[in-house]
mmCIF file of C-alpha atoms in Angstrom:
data_model
loop_
_atom_site.group_PDB
_atom_site.id
_atom_site.type_symbol
_atom_site.label_atom_id
_atom_site.label_comp_id
_atom_site.label_asym_id
_atom_site.label_seq_id
_atom_site.Cartn_x
_atom_site.Cartn_y
_atom_site.Cartn_z
ATOM 1 C CA MET A 1 0.210 -0.245 -0.013
ATOM 2 C CA THR A 2 1.514 3.362 -1.118
ATOM 3 C CA THR A 3 0.950 5.912 1.714
ATOM 4 C CA ARG A 4 3.413 8.917 0.784
ATOM 5 C CA PRO A 5 1.801 12.229 0.707
ATOM 6 C CA GLU A 6 1.364 13.278 -3.340
ATOM 7 C CA ASN A 7 -0.019 16.865 -2.860
ATOM 8 C CA GLY A 8 -0.501 19.425 -0.382
ATOM 9 C CA PRO A 9 1.633 22.659 0.983
ATOM 10 C CA LEU A 10 3.080 20.737 3.621
ATOM 11 C CA GLN A 11 4.336 17.809 1.270
ATOM 12 C CA GLY A 12 7.920 16.985 2.495
ATOM 13 C CA LEU A 13 7.171 17.448 6.295
ATOM 14 C CA ARG A 14 7.442 14.848 8.912
ATOM 15 C CA VAL A 15 5.365 14.843 11.820
ATOM 16 C CA LEU A 16 5.789 12.456 14.762
ATOM 17 C CA ASP A 17 2.042 12.194 16.568
ATOM 18 C CA VAL A 18 2.945 10.752 20.059
ATOM 19 C CA SER A 19 -0.127 12.137 21.707
ATOM 20 C CA THR A 20 -3.470 10.325 22.743
ATOM 21 C CA ILE A 21 -7.396 11.162 22.418
ATOM 22 C CA LEU A 22 -8.176 14.305 20.764
ATOM 23 C CA ALA A 23 -6.043 17.565 20.702
ATOM 24 C CA GLY A 24 -2.659 16.345 19.692
ATOM 25 C CA PRO A 25 -4.515 14.034 16.923
ATOM 26 C CA LEU A 26 -6.436 16.384 15.781
ATOM 27 C CA ALA A 27 -3.476 18.614 15.198
ATOM 28 C CA CYS A 28 -1.830 16.076 13.568
ATOM 29 C CA GLN A 29 -4.744 15.282 11.214
ATOM 30 C CA VAL A 30 -4.611 18.923 9.806
ATOM 31 C CA LEU A 31 -1.168 18.802 9.161
ATOM 32 C CA GLY A 32 -1.460 15.494 7.324
ATOM 33 C CA ASP A 33 -4.433 16.703 5.592
ATOM 34 C CA TYR A 34 -2.129 19.077 3.975
ATOM 35 C CA GLY A 35 0.581 16.706 2.837
ATOM 36 C CA ALA A 36 2.676 15.881 5.989
ATOM 37 C CA ASP A 37 3.926 12.471 6.348
ATOM 38 C CA VAL A 38 2.152 11.912 9.775
ATOM 39 C CA ILE A 39 3.592 9.001 11.604
ATOM 40 C CA LYS A 40 1.145 7.919 14.780
ATOM 41 C CA ILE A 41 2.990 6.612 17.656
ATOM 42 C CA GLU A 42 1.174 3.991 20.018
ATOM 43 C CA HIS A 43 1.595 1.668 22.670
ATOM 44 C CA PRO A 44 1.724 -1.956 21.581
ATOM 45 C CA ARG A 45 -0.716 -3.467 23.685
ATOM 46 C CA THR A 46 -3.259 -0.650 24.551
ATOM 47 C CA GLY A 47 -3.164 1.702 21.350
ATOM 48 C CA ASP A 48 -4.560 5.003 21.757
ATOM 49 C CA SER A 49 -7.378 5.170 23.865
ATOM 50 C CA MET A 50 -8.911 7.221 20.983
ATOM 51 C CA ARG A 51 -9.518 4.175 19.357
ATOM 52 C CA GLY A 52 -12.424 3.096 22.012
ATOM 53 C CA HIS A 53 -14.743 6.696 21.378
ATOM 54 C CA GLY A 54 -17.285 7.059 19.869
ATOM 55 C CA GLY A 55 -19.647 4.698 17.471
ATOM 56 C CA GLN A 56 -18.440 1.681 16.267
ATOM 57 C CA LYS A 57 -19.556 -0.583 13.230
ATOM 58 C CA ASP A 58 -19.083 -4.466 13.222
ATOM 59 C CA GLY A 59 -16.103 -3.576 16.214
ATOM 60 C CA VAL A 60 -14.367 -0.965 13.994
ATOM 61 C CA PRO A 61 -14.004 2.446 15.722
ATOM 62 C CA ILE A 62 -15.291 5.025 13.209
ATOM 63 C CA TRP A 63 -14.069 8.203 14.531
ATOM 64 C CA TRP A 64 -10.771 6.581 14.526
ATOM 65 C CA LYS A 65 -11.127 6.396 10.845
ATOM 66 C CA GLU A 66 -11.116 10.203 10.596
ATOM 67 C CA ILE A 67 -8.969 11.511 13.496
ATOM 68 C CA SER A 68 -6.101 9.061 12.096
ATOM 69 C CA ARG A 69 -6.408 9.439 8.464
ATOM 70 C CA ASN A 70 -3.194 9.947 6.533
ATOM 71 C CA LYS A 71 -1.136 8.587 9.665
ATOM 72 C CA ARG A 72 1.020 5.861 9.227
ATOM 73 C CA THR A 73 0.998 3.917 12.356
ATOM 74 C CA VAL A 74 3.690 2.573 14.732
ATOM 75 C CA ALA A 75 3.112 0.168 17.605
ATOM 76 C CA LEU A 76 6.282 0.944 19.878
ATOM 77 C CA ASN A 77 6.986 1.273 23.728
ATOM 78 C CA LEU A 78 8.082 4.629 24.398
ATOM 79 C CA SER A 79 8.693 3.696 28.216
ATOM 80 C CA ASP A 80 10.799 1.031 27.060
ATOM 81 C CA PRO A 81 14.373 2.350 26.978
ATOM 82 C CA ASP A 82 14.741 0.831 23.387
ATOM 83 C CA GLY A 83 11.677 1.926 22.242
ATOM 84 C CA ALA A 84 12.716 5.454 23.433
ATOM 85 C CA ALA A 85 16.181 4.837 21.370
ATOM 86 C CA ALA A 86 13.967 4.060 18.569
ATOM 87 C CA LEU A 87 12.262 7.265 18.798
ATOM 88 C CA ARG A 88 15.100 8.931 18.879
ATOM 89 C CA ARG A 89 16.426 7.452 15.738
ATOM 90 C CA LEU A 90 13.049 8.558 14.034
ATOM 91 C CA VAL A 91 13.335 12.311 15.571
ATOM 92 C CA ARG A 92 16.855 12.839 13.377
ATOM 93 C CA ASP A 93 14.561 13.250 10.334
ATOM 94 C CA THR A 94 11.585 14.863 11.700
ATOM 95 C CA ASP A 95 10.242 18.450 11.651
ATOM 96 C CA VAL A 96 7.313 18.261 14.450
ATOM 97 C CA LEU A 97 6.694 16.078 17.124
ATOM 98 C CA VAL A 98 3.297 16.346 19.072
ATOM 99 C CA GLU A 99 2.778 14.719 22.501
ATOM 100 C CA ASN A 100 0.558 15.532 25.564
ATOM 101 C CA PHE A 101 1.802 13.302 28.255
ATOM 102 C CA ARG A 102 2.505 14.769 31.751
ATOM 103 C CA PRO A 103 4.868 17.089 32.064
ATOM 104 C CA GLY A 104 8.356 15.345 32.964
ATOM 105 C CA THR A 105 6.953 12.124 31.419
ATOM 106 C CA LEU A 106 9.323 12.783 28.079
ATOM 107 C CA GLU A 107 12.089 13.617 30.450
ATOM 108 C CA ARG A 108 12.293 10.693 32.103
ATOM 109 C CA TRP A 109 12.031 8.434 29.469
ATOM 110 C CA GLY A 110 15.035 9.991 28.014
ATOM 111 C CA LEU A 111 13.219 12.043 25.549
ATOM 112 C CA SER A 112 13.575 15.538 27.187
ATOM 113 C CA PRO A 113 13.435 18.541 24.456
ATOM 114 C CA GLU A 114 17.573 19.017 25.282
ATOM 115 C CA THR A 115 17.821 15.549 24.158
ATOM 116 C CA LEU A 116 15.809 15.379 20.985
ATOM 117 C CA HIS A 117 17.301 19.024 20.128
ATOM 118 C CA GLU A 118 20.762 17.448 20.715
ATOM 119 C CA ILE A 119 19.580 14.869 17.904
ATOM 120 C CA ASN A 120 17.818 17.748 15.665
ATOM 121 C CA PRO A 121 18.225 21.253 16.503
ATOM 122 C CA GLY A 122 15.435 21.969 13.955
ATOM 123 C CA LEU A 123 12.892 20.018 15.762
ATOM 124 C CA VAL A 124 9.626 21.547 16.406
ATOM 125 C CA LEU A 125 8.430 20.133 19.824
ATOM 126 C CA VAL A 126 4.785 20.620 20.310
ATOM 127 C CA ARG A 127 3.518 19.708 24.093
ATOM 128 C CA LEU A 128 0.038 19.702 24.876
ATOM 129 C CA THR A 129 -1.411 19.499 28.252
ATOM 130 C CA GLY A 130 -4.314 20.043 30.699
ATOM 131 C CA PHE A 131 -2.683 23.274 32.514
ATOM 132 C CA GLY A 132 1.036 24.006 30.795
ATOM 133 C CA GLN A 133 4.005 22.782 31.687
ATOM 134 C CA THR A 134 4.786 25.063 34.577
ATOM 135 C CA GLY A 135 2.809 26.589 37.354
ATOM 136 C CA PRO A 136 1.023 25.127 40.186
ATOM 137 C CA TYR A 137 -1.549 23.224 38.096
ATOM 138 C CA SER A 138 0.669 21.930 35.913
ATOM 139 C CA SER A 139 1.079 18.386 37.225
ATOM 140 C CA ARG A 140 -2.583 17.949 37.327
ATOM 141 C CA ALA A 141 -4.675 15.622 34.975
ATOM 142 C CA GLY A 142 -5.754 17.691 32.439
ATOM 143 C CA PHE A 143 -8.917 17.043 30.250
ATOM 144 C CA GLY A 144 -11.098 19.014 27.536
ATOM 145 C CA THR A 145 -14.176 18.711 30.202
ATOM 146 C CA LEU A 146 -12.092 20.758 32.655
ATOM 147 C CA ALA A 147 -10.818 23.424 30.599
ATOM 148 C CA GLU A 148 -14.426 23.717 29.638
ATOM 149 C CA ALA A 149 -15.474 24.134 33.262
ATOM 150 C CA MET A 150 -12.561 26.475 34.037
ATOM 151 C CA SER A 151 -12.674 28.654 30.988
ATOM 152 C CA GLY A 152 -15.898 30.276 31.836
ATOM 153 C CA PHE A 153 -17.391 28.203 29.227
ATOM 154 C CA ALA A 154 -20.059 26.055 31.097
ATOM 155 C CA ALA A 155 -20.605 29.091 33.632
ATOM 156 C CA LEU A 156 -22.090 31.065 30.440
ATOM 157 C CA THR A 157 -23.558 27.995 29.128
ATOM 158 C CA GLY A 158 -27.331 26.885 29.568
ATOM 159 C CA ALA A 159 -30.347 28.401 30.989
ATOM 160 C CA ALA A 160 -30.508 31.469 33.263
ATOM 161 C CA ASP A 161 -32.123 29.495 36.058
ATOM 162 C CA GLY A 162 -30.071 25.749 35.547
ATOM 163 C CA PRO A 163 -26.825 24.521 36.291
ATOM 164 C CA PRO A 164 -23.756 25.309 34.220
ATOM 165 C CA THR A 165 -23.702 23.215 31.074
ATOM 166 C CA LEU A 166 -20.850 21.250 29.573
ATOM 167 C CA PRO A 167 -20.772 20.481 25.854
ATOM 168 C CA SER A 168 -21.330 16.667 24.874
ATOM 169 C CA PHE A 169 -18.430 16.716 22.325
ATOM 170 C CA GLY A 170 -14.600 17.594 22.345
ATOM 171 C CA LEU A 171 -15.045 21.403 22.020
ATOM 172 C CA ALA A 172 -11.717 22.279 24.181
ATOM 173 C CA ASP A 173 -9.864 19.461 22.527
ATOM 174 C CA SER A 174 -10.791 20.468 19.132
ATOM 175 C CA ILE A 175 -9.927 24.311 19.934
ATOM 176 C CA CYS A 176 -6.714 23.479 21.101
ATOM 177 C CA GLY A 177 -6.054 20.977 18.454
ATOM 178 C CA LEU A 178 -6.452 23.628 15.684
ATOM 179 C CA ALA A 179 -4.409 26.216 17.575
ATOM 180 C CA ALA A 180 -1.597 23.458 18.340
ATOM 181 C CA SER A 181 -1.343 23.068 14.273
ATOM 182 C CA SER A 182 -1.092 26.970 13.424
ATOM 183 C CA ALA A 183 1.309 27.113 16.346
ATOM 184 C CA ALA A 184 3.547 24.194 14.641
ATOM 185 C CA LEU A 185 3.143 26.018 11.578
ATOM 186 C CA MET A 186 4.669 29.150 13.021
ATOM 187 C CA ALA A 187 7.784 27.209 14.693
ATOM 188 C CA LEU A 188 8.158 25.660 11.135
ATOM 189 C CA ARG A 189 8.690 29.342 9.407
ATOM 190 C CA HIS A 190 10.787 30.571 12.006
ATOM 191 C CA ARG A 191 12.879 27.333 11.569
ATOM 192 C CA ASP A 192 13.007 27.822 8.039
ATOM 193 C CA ALA A 193 14.396 31.466 8.693
ATOM 194 C CA THR A 194 16.814 30.579 11.393
ATOM 195 C CA GLY A 195 17.630 26.670 11.343
ATOM 196 C CA LYS A 196 16.481 26.498 14.935
ATOM 197 C CA GLY A 197 13.385 24.408 16.233
ATOM 198 C CA GLN A 198 11.751 25.498 19.601
ATOM 199 C CA VAL A 199 9.318 23.944 22.385
ATOM 200 C CA ILE A 200 5.626 24.868 22.234
ATOM 201 C CA ASP A 201 3.574 24.919 25.623
ATOM 202 C CA LEU A 202 0.059 24.969 24.651
ATOM 203 C CA SER A 203 -2.406 24.128 27.388
ATOM 204 C CA ILE A 204 -6.008 22.859 26.369
ATOM 205 C CA LEU A 205 -7.248 25.632 29.144
ATOM 206 C CA ALA A 206 -5.666 28.789 26.868
ATOM 207 C CA PRO A 207 -7.383 28.574 23.617
ATOM 208 C CA ILE A 208 -10.845 28.046 24.935
ATOM 209 C CA MET A 209 -10.601 30.961 27.310
ATOM 210 C CA THR A 210 -9.684 32.760 24.132
ATOM 211 C CA ALA A 211 -12.745 31.541 22.350
ATOM 212 C CA VAL A 212 -15.123 32.556 25.577
ATOM 213 C CA GLY A 213 -14.230 36.127 25.033
ATOM 214 C CA PRO A 214 -13.109 38.784 27.176
ATOM 215 C CA GLY A 215 -15.027 38.112 30.231
ATOM 216 C CA PRO A 216 -11.648 38.657 32.721
ATOM 217 C CA THR A 217 -11.145 41.906 31.042
ATOM 218 C CA VAL A 218 -14.977 42.915 31.688
ATOM 219 C CA TYR A 219 -14.525 42.055 35.414
ATOM 220 C CA GLN A 220 -11.047 43.673 35.773
ATOM 221 C CA GLN A 221 -12.085 46.953 34.144
ATOM 222 C CA THR A 222 -15.920 47.098 35.621
ATOM 223 C CA GLY A 223 -16.288 44.127 38.363
ATOM 224 C CA GLU A 224 -18.871 42.874 36.335
ATOM 225 C CA ILE A 225 -19.291 38.988 35.734
ATOM 226 C CA GLU A 226 -21.614 37.917 33.073
ATOM 227 C CA GLN A 227 -24.215 35.280 33.877
ATOM 228 C CA ARG A 228 -25.974 32.485 31.876
ATOM 229 C CA HIS A 229 -29.071 33.320 29.383
ATOM 230 C CA GLY A 230 -29.691 30.331 27.604
ATOM 231 C CA ASN A 231 -29.729 31.193 23.972
ATOM 232 C CA ARG A 232 -29.848 34.647 24.525
ATOM 233 C CA SER A 233 -27.206 37.453 23.991
ATOM 234 C CA THR A 234 -26.333 40.502 26.117
ATOM 235 C CA ASN A 235 -25.040 41.905 22.809
ATOM 236 C CA ASN A 236 -27.817 42.151 20.645
ATOM 237 C CA ALA A 237 -31.377 40.565 20.543
ATOM 238 C CA PRO A 238 -33.438 39.017 18.840
ATOM 239 C CA ARG A 239 -30.796 35.918 19.084
ATOM 240 C CA ASN A 240 -32.525 32.684 20.065
ATOM 241 C CA THR A 241 -33.652 29.455 19.351
ATOM 242 C CA TYR A 242 -37.631 29.304 17.917
ATOM 243 C CA ARG A 243 -39.750 26.649 17.593
ATOM 244 C CA THR A 244 -42.045 26.334 14.145
ATOM 245 C CA ALA A 245 -45.526 25.244 13.807
ATOM 246 C CA ASP A 246 -44.298 21.918 12.935
ATOM 247 C CA GLY A 247 -42.176 21.255 15.622
ATOM 248 C CA ASP A 248 -38.756 21.956 14.157
ATOM 249 C CA TRP A 249 -36.192 24.499 15.712
ATOM 250 C CA VAL A 250 -34.273 27.402 13.922
ATOM 251 C CA ALA A 251 -32.067 29.930 15.162
ATOM 252 C CA VAL A 252 -31.733 33.583 14.330
ATOM 253 C CA SER A 253 -28.744 35.927 14.583
ATOM 254 C CA THR A 254 -29.246 40.126 14.381
ATOM 255 C CA SER A 255 -25.733 40.583 15.076
ATOM 256 C CA ALA A 256 -25.888 43.381 12.434
ATOM 257 C CA GLN A 257 -27.935 46.639 12.865
ATOM 258 C CA SER A 258 -29.659 45.987 9.411
ATOM 259 C CA ILE A 259 -30.666 42.277 10.202
ATOM 260 C CA ALA A 260 -32.465 43.178 13.033
ATOM 261 C CA GLU A 261 -34.245 46.008 10.960
ATOM 262 C CA ARG A 262 -35.361 43.476 8.422
ATOM 263 C CA VAL A 263 -36.420 40.977 10.729
ATOM 264 C CA LEU A 264 -38.817 43.255 12.763
ATOM 265 C CA ARG A 265 -39.953 44.398 9.519
ATOM 266 C CA LEU A 266 -40.545 40.630 8.574
ATOM 267 C CA VAL A 267 -42.374 39.528 11.375
ATOM 268 C CA GLY A 268 -44.746 42.618 11.459
ATOM 269 C CA HIS A 269 -43.456 45.072 13.829
ATOM 270 C CA PRO A 270 -41.376 47.748 11.923
ATOM 271 C CA GLU A 271 -42.918 50.473 14.845
ATOM 272 C CA VAL A 272 -39.825 49.022 17.306
ATOM 273 C CA ILE A 273 -37.112 50.020 14.361
ATOM 274 C CA ASP A 274 -37.508 53.819 15.443
ATOM 275 C CA GLU A 275 -37.191 53.250 19.286
ATOM 276 C CA PRO A 276 -34.078 54.828 20.181
ATOM 277 C CA TRP A 277 -32.969 51.809 22.360
ATOM 278 C CA PHE A 278 -33.209 49.917 19.073
ATOM 279 C CA ALA A 279 -30.430 51.199 17.449
ATOM 280 C CA THR A 280 -27.543 49.475 19.540
ATOM 281 C CA GLY A 281 -26.827 45.429 20.075
ATOM 282 C CA ARG A 282 -27.306 46.195 23.892
ATOM 283 C CA GLY A 283 -30.241 48.145 23.822
ATOM 284 C CA ARG A 284 -31.856 45.448 21.842
ATOM 285 C CA ALA A 285 -30.714 42.906 24.513
ATOM 286 C CA ALA A 286 -32.061 45.074 27.184
ATOM 287 C CA HIS A 287 -35.693 44.753 25.399
ATOM 288 C CA VAL A 288 -35.137 40.882 24.602
ATOM 289 C CA ASP A 289 -38.346 39.706 26.021
ATOM 290 C CA GLU A 290 -40.221 42.099 23.775
ATOM 291 C CA LEU A 291 -38.528 41.216 20.972
ATOM 292 C CA ASP A 292 -38.344 37.467 21.496
ATOM 293 C CA ALA A 293 -42.124 37.618 21.650
ATOM 294 C CA TYR A 294 -42.659 39.207 18.373
ATOM 295 C CA VAL A 295 -40.121 37.092 16.421
ATOM 296 C CA GLY A 296 -41.239 33.798 18.123
ATOM 297 C CA ASP A 297 -44.921 34.266 17.981
ATOM 298 C CA TRP A 298 -44.634 34.790 14.017
ATOM 299 C CA ILE A 299 -42.332 31.772 13.930
ATOM 300 C CA GLY A 300 -44.232 29.505 15.817
ATOM 301 C CA ALA A 301 -47.364 30.281 13.460
ATOM 302 C CA ARG A 302 -45.516 29.021 10.193
ATOM 303 C CA THR A 303 -43.820 25.737 9.462
ATOM 304 C CA ARG A 304 -40.150 25.495 9.006
ATOM 305 C CA ASP A 305 -40.014 25.691 5.309
ATOM 306 C CA GLU A 306 -42.188 28.924 5.423
ATOM 307 C CA VAL A 307 -40.183 30.240 8.207
ATOM 308 C CA LEU A 308 -36.480 29.890 6.137
ATOM 309 C CA ASP A 309 -38.146 30.845 3.033
ATOM 310 C CA ALA A 310 -39.604 34.058 4.384
ATOM 311 C CA PHE A 311 -36.176 34.948 6.153
ATOM 312 C CA THR A 312 -34.199 34.269 3.472
ATOM 313 C CA GLY A 313 -36.116 36.210 1.195
ATOM 314 C CA ALA A 314 -36.111 39.116 3.292
ATOM 315 C CA GLY A 315 -32.397 39.045 3.328
ATOM 316 C CA ALA A 316 -32.380 38.273 7.135
ATOM 317 C CA ALA A 317 -30.199 35.623 8.977
ATOM 318 C CA ILE A 318 -31.604 32.206 9.923
ATOM 319 C CA ALA A 319 -30.758 28.730 9.939
ATOM 320 C CA PRO A 320 -32.196 25.553 10.955
ATOM 321 C CA VAL A 321 -31.080 23.557 14.071
ATOM 322 C CA TYR A 322 -29.328 20.432 12.273
ATOM 323 C CA THR A 323 -28.886 16.756 13.495
ATOM 324 C CA ALA A 324 -26.199 14.807 11.927
ATOM 325 C CA LYS A 325 -28.595 13.597 9.568
ATOM 326 C CA ASP A 326 -29.799 16.934 8.540
ATOM 327 C CA LEU A 327 -26.135 17.839 7.978
ATOM 328 C CA VAL A 328 -25.877 14.711 5.884
ATOM 329 C CA GLU A 329 -28.664 15.381 3.548
ATOM 330 C CA ASP A 330 -28.258 19.376 3.289
ATOM 331 C CA VAL A 331 -27.562 19.949 -0.435
ATOM 332 C CA HIS A 332 -25.145 22.866 0.435
ATOM 333 C CA VAL A 333 -23.154 20.601 2.714
ATOM 334 C CA ARG A 334 -22.729 17.922 -0.113
ATOM 335 C CA GLU A 335 -22.584 20.391 -2.984
ATOM 336 C CA THR A 336 -19.413 22.404 -1.506
ATOM 337 C CA GLN A 337 -18.068 18.887 -0.370
ATOM 338 C CA MET A 338 -17.893 19.691 3.613
ATOM 339 C CA LEU A 339 -18.347 15.926 3.580
ATOM 340 C CA THR A 340 -16.485 13.477 1.569
ATOM 341 C CA GLU A 341 -16.552 9.915 0.846
ATOM 342 C CA VAL A 342 -13.290 7.935 1.555
ATOM 343 C CA GLU A 343 -12.671 4.352 0.500
ATOM 344 C CA ASP A 344 -11.884 2.049 3.920
ATOM 345 C CA ASP A 345 -11.032 -1.644 3.669
ATOM 346 C CA GLU A 346 -13.112 -2.325 6.578
ATOM 347 C CA LEU A 347 -16.043 0.088 6.331
ATOM 348 C CA GLY A 348 -16.383 0.032 2.626
ATOM 349 C CA THR A 349 -17.279 3.898 2.076
ATOM 350 C CA VAL A 350 -17.203 6.224 4.854
ATOM 351 C CA LEU A 351 -18.251 9.787 4.734
ATOM 352 C CA GLN A 352 -15.780 12.336 6.599
ATOM 353 C CA HIS A 353 -15.366 15.704 7.249
ATOM 354 C CA ASN A 354 -13.445 16.640 4.584
ATOM 355 C CA VAL A 355 -9.998 18.902 4.842
ATOM 356 C CA LEU A 356 -10.904 22.175 6.698
ATOM 357 C CA TRP A 357 -9.925 24.714 4.034
ATOM 358 C CA ARG A 358 -9.949 24.739 0.197
ATOM 359 C CA MET A 359 -6.459 26.129 -1.267
ATOM 360 C CA SER A 360 -6.350 26.566 -4.862
ATOM 361 C CA GLU A 361 -2.845 25.613 -5.791
ATOM 362 C CA THR A 362 -2.004 23.114 -2.925
ATOM 363 C CA PRO A 363 -5.313 21.490 -2.118
ATOM 364 C CA GLY A 364 -4.917 18.541 0.705
ATOM 365 C CA ARG A 365 -6.924 15.857 0.400
ATOM 366 C CA ILE A 366 -7.702 12.439 2.783
ATOM 367 C CA ARG A 367 -5.366 9.703 1.323
ATOM 368 C CA PHE A 368 -6.502 6.751 3.586
ATOM 369 C CA PRO A 369 -8.637 6.235 6.590
ATOM 370 C CA GLY A 370 -7.231 5.437 9.990
ATOM 371 C CA ARG A 371 -5.204 1.897 9.712
ATOM 372 C CA ALA A 372 -4.671 -0.729 12.156
ATOM 373 C CA LEU A 373 -2.547 -1.036 15.192
ATOM 374 C CA GLY A 374 1.178 -0.947 14.349
ATOM 375 C CA ALA A 375 0.312 -1.356 10.531
ATOM 376 C CA ASP A 376 3.391 0.458 9.403
ATOM 377 C CA THR A 377 5.632 -0.207 12.334
ATOM 378 C CA ASP A 378 7.996 -2.413 9.998
ATOM 379 C CA GLU A 379 8.210 0.046 7.362
ATOM 380 C CA VAL A 380 8.975 3.152 9.343
ATOM 381 C CA LEU A 381 11.703 1.625 11.408
ATOM 382 C CA THR A 382 13.032 0.467 8.600
ATOM 383 C CA GLU A 383 13.522 3.780 6.926
ATOM 384 C CA ALA A 384 14.809 5.070 10.334
ATOM 385 C CA GLY A 385 18.073 2.613 9.827
ATOM 386 C CA LEU A 386 16.712 -0.370 11.625
ATOM 387 C CA THR A 387 17.826 -3.878 10.866
ATOM 388 C CA PRO A 388 15.305 -6.675 10.386
ATOM 389 C CA ASP A 389 17.122 -8.144 13.300
ATOM 390 C CA GLU A 390 16.827 -5.432 15.389
ATOM 391 C CA ILE A 391 13.335 -4.929 14.736
ATOM 392 C CA ARG A 392 12.598 -8.483 15.072
ATOM 393 C CA SER A 393 14.084 -8.631 18.367
ATOM 394 C CA LEU A 394 11.849 -5.591 19.502
ATOM 395 C CA ARG A 395 8.932 -7.321 18.125
ATOM 396 C CA ASP A 396 10.137 -10.369 20.327
ATOM 397 C CA ARG A 397 10.348 -8.670 23.505
ATOM 398 C CA GLU A 398 6.870 -6.598 22.586
ATOM 399 C CA VAL A 399 8.602 -3.135 22.653
ATOM 400 C CA ILE A 400 6.830 -2.774 19.142
ATOM 401 C CA ARG A 401 4.043 -4.523 17.461
#
């Protein structure tokens, strides 16, 4: 099976994915989607726990097929001295290494940044942890759920009279993974200019704190702490989800003043547009009950299709609240190939999220889905210079698989 990158702006780069679960693997998925040769390192017995996350079909993990696509997989025990030695040999020809062990783990295995940079001064080492490499929380176990709680996200999410609400998916990890892919490319830009690699210290907490917004700055300046408002916003109104006559839900946004005016004209209340408070988003938010009633009553008297057609015709901003089934069937999603079909030797045709952005000259692509544990161990270690006898010895001692 030929698994070498054939195109993409990152063709020629080699990435070692020594991370688990979601943030690190997603960062490496993005790099692989755009041509990097990504080598996934997993423990020979347990593999990445991500293999057990999400739905399965006939025992085959579906999420794994996407998060580990475009990655050659090597089963290698890094806690064994010979396994660590094999990784050091791989590092010689590597541009980026992504890891998410607790601080001190790589150092304990003889794989410290100093050691790795002695082998390869141009290496970019991306270190992802819950709370960073330093500070009083650095040694704590860190997961996306904890970051979603500590970032302010949970405190601002949910009904005003309900509990703080956590997302049912890996939000903090995903934001961190996308940030990590960007950070790696910045470091590569510096490496190309200077020849010098560096260490990137990125916590799961920091990116989602940025996404939540300037709450700490507002508190520092005014002493105010924003509270939960359900689907409403303190920045503009009407902004909410509304139920249609046939039981579906739609979301309306009026971030722009002109959109807010179109919505109120459409629902039959143009008189409020001339009110002084209507001229700003915060002014409208202060009258949210009145505006929600106007919009909600109008939408509630019509079917979803009638509502969508009317809003679209008026140039107002609206979207249906979709399930996964709706996304799969949506004409725009399919026509623009946000989802794309990939052939897999276990599952047949698999529908996956396509590469994230479209590039006219160097488009990324999905070359192959996630592979079986250790599928490429011999090939990759042979490329690193290990002999057949060395590989056989490592396998006999279960250092590799």
